[in-house]
Coordinates of C-alpha atoms in Angstrom, one line a residue:
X859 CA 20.5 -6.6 42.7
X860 CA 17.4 -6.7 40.4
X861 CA 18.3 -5.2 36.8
X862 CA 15.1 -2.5 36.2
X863 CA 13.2 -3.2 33.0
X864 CA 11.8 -0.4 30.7
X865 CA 8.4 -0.8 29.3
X866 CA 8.3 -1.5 26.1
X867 CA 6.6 1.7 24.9
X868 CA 8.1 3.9 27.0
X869 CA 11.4 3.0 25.2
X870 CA 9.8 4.2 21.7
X871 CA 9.9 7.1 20.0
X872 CA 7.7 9.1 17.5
X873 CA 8.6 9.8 14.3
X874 CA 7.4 12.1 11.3
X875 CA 6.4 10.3 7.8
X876 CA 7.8 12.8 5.1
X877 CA 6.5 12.3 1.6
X878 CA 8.7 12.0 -1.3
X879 CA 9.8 15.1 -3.3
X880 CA 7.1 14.8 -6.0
X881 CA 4.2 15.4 -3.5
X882 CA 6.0 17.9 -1.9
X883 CA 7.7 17.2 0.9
X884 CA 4.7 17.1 3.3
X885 CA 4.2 16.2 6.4
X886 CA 1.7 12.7 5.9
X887 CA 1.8 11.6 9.4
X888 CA 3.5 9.9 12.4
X889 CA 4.8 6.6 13.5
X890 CA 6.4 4.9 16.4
X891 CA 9.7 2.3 17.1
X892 CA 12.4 1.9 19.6
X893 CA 15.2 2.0 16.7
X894 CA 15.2 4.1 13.4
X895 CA 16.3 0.9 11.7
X896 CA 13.0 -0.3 12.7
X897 CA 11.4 2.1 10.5
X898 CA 12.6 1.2 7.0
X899 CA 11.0 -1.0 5.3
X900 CA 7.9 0.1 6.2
X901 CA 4.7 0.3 3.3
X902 CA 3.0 3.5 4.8
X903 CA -0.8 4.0 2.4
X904 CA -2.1 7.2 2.4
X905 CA -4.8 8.9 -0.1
X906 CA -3.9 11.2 -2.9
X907 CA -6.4 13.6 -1.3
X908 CA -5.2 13.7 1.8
X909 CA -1.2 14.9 0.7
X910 CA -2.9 18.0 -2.1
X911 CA -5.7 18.6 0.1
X912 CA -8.1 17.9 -2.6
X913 CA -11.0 15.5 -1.8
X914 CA -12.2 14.9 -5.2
X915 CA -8.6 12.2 -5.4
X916 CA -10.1 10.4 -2.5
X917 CA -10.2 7.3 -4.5
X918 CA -6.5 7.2 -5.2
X919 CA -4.5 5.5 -2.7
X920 CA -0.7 6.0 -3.0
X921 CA 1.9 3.3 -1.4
X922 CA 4.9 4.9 -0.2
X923 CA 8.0 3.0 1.2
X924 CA 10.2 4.7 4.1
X925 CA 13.6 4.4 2.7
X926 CA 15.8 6.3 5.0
X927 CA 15.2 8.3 8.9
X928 CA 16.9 11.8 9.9
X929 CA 16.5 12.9 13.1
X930 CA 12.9 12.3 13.8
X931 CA 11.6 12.2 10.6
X932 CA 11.3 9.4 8.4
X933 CA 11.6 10.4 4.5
X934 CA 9.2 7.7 2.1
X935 CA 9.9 7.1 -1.3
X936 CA 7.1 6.0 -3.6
X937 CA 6.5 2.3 -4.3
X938 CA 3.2 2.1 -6.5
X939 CA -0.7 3.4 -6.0
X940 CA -4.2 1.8 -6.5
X941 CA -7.9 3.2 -7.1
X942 CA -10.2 1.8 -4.3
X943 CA -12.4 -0.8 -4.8
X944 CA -15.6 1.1 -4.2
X945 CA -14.1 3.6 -6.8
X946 CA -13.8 0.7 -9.2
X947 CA -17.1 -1.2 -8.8
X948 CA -18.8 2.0 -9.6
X949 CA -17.3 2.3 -12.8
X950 CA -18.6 -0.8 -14.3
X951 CA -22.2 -0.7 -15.8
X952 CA -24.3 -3.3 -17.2
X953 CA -24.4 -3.5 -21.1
X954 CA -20.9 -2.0 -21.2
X955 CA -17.2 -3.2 -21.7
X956 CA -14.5 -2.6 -19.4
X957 CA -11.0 -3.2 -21.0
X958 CA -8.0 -4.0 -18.7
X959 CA -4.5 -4.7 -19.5
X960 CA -1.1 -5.0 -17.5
X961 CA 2.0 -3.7 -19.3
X962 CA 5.5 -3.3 -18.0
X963 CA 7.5 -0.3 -19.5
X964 CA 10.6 1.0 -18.6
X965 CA 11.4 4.8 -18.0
X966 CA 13.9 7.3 -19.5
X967 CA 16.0 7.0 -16.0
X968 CA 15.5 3.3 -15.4
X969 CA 12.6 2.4 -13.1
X970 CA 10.5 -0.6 -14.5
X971 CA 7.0 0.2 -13.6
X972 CA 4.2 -2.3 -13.8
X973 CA 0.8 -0.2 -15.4
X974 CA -2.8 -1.4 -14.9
X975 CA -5.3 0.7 -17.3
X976 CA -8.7 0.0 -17.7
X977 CA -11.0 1.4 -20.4
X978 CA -14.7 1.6 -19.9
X979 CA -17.1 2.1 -23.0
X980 CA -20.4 3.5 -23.6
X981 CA -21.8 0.6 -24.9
X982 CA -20.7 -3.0 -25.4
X983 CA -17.8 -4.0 -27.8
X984 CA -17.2 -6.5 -30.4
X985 CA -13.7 -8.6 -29.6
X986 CA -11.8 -7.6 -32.2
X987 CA -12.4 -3.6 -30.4
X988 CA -11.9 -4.8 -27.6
X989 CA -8.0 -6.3 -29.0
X990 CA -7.2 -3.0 -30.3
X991 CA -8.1 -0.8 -27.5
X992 CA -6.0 -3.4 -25.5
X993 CA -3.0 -2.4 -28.4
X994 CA -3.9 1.0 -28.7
X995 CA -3.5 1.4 -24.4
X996 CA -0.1 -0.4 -24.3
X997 CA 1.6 1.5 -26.9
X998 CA 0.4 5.0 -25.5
X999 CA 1.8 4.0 -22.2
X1000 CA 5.0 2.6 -23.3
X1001 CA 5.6 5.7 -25.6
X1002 CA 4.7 7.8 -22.9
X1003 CA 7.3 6.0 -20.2
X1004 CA 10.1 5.6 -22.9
X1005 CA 10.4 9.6 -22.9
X1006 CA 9.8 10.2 -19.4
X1007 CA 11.5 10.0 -16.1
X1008 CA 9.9 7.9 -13.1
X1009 CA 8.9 11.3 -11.4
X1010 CA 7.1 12.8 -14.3
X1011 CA 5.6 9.1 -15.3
X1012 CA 3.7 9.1 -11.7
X1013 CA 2.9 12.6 -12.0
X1014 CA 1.4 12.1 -15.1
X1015 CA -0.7 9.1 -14.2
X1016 CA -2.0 10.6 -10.7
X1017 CA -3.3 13.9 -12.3
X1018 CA -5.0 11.9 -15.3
X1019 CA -3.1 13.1 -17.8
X1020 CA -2.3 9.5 -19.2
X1021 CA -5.2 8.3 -18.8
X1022 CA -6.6 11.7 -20.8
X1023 CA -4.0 10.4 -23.7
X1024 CA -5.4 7.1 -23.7
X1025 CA -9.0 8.4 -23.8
X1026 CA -7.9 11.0 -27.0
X1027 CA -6.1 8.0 -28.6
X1028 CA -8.5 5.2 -28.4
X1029 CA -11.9 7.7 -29.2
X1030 CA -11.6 6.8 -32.8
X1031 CA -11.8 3.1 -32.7
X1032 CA -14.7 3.3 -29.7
X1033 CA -16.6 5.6 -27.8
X1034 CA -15.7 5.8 -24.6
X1035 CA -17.3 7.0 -20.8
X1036 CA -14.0 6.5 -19.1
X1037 CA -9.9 5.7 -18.3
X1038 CA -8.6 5.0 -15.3
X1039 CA -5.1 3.7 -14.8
X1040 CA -6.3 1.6 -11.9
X1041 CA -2.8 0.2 -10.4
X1042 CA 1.2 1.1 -10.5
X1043 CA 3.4 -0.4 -8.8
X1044 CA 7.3 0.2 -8.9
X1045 CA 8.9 -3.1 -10.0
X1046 CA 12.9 -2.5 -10.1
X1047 CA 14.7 1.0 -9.8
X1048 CA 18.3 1.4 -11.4
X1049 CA 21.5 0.0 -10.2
X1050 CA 23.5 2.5 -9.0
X1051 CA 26.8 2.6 -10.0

């Protein structure tokens, strides 16, 4: 007797991408796999715009990980986010400096985040501005993460209030048109005990 075959994608099953707690809770979307296991693991990208409904954070692409399925929902947790590349470009003008630098801090509940700033000035800098911007941007973010948990870190860096801190901070030395923190990305989370 012949043993009947299912097709492949009638054997799958929909389920709904959940974002993590500090966006909400919201409803970001659907996939599809034949078995939940499937699921985790999977990098889902979706735009900060798109989860608060405002399209002005268009350019802010968040990378969430889905690290657990209930039922037919699969919950994300958040892994990192990046500006776009259009976004970026944009920024940069000619007869101007732009000022990257790529620090690693460590937050008040464990998480080692990796943090991508850039500065862009109003006019071209000399090098030895251009060194302490670079200082004065590590130091603000590694004060800021020391005293904050991971939630309140990534809250603080999607809304632009870090990159508002930088800007206040590093005024003095040069005049600035801009601060974007350009990248994060989640590097180890705690051991649990």
């Amino acid at each position: 007797m012949a043993v009947a075959k299912t097709e492949g994608w009638k054997a799958k099953v929909w389920y709904n991408l959940v974002a993590p707690d500090m966006f909400g809770k919201s409803n970001i979307g659907e996939t599809i796999a034949d078995e939940p296991e499937k699921l985790i693991g999977r990098n889902i990208e979706v735009t900060l715009g798109e989860l608060t409904n405002d399209l002005s954070k268009q350019n802010t692409k968040l990378i969430l990980k889905i690290d657990r399925v209930g039922g037919d929902s699969a919950y994300t947790k958040y892994m990192g986010h990046q500006l776009t590349q259009d976004y970026l470009r944009s920024l940069v003008k000619r007869e101007t400096s732009s000022v990257e630098t790529n620090v690693s801090v460590k937050t008040r509940d464990g998480y080692t985040i990796r943090v991508k700033p850039s500065c862009f000035t109003i006019k071209r800098a000399r090098e030895n501005q251009v060194k302490a911007i670079r200082q004065i941007m590590n130091n603000v973010i590694e004060g800021r993460a020391k005293e904050m948990d991971m939630e309140q870190f990534v809250q603080d860096v999607v809304t632009g209030k870090l990159s508002a801190s930088i800007y206040h901070d590093v005024k003095p030395i040069y005049p600035l048109r801009r601060v974007e923190i350009r990248k994060t990305e989640i590097e180890a989370e705690p051991i649990a005990s």
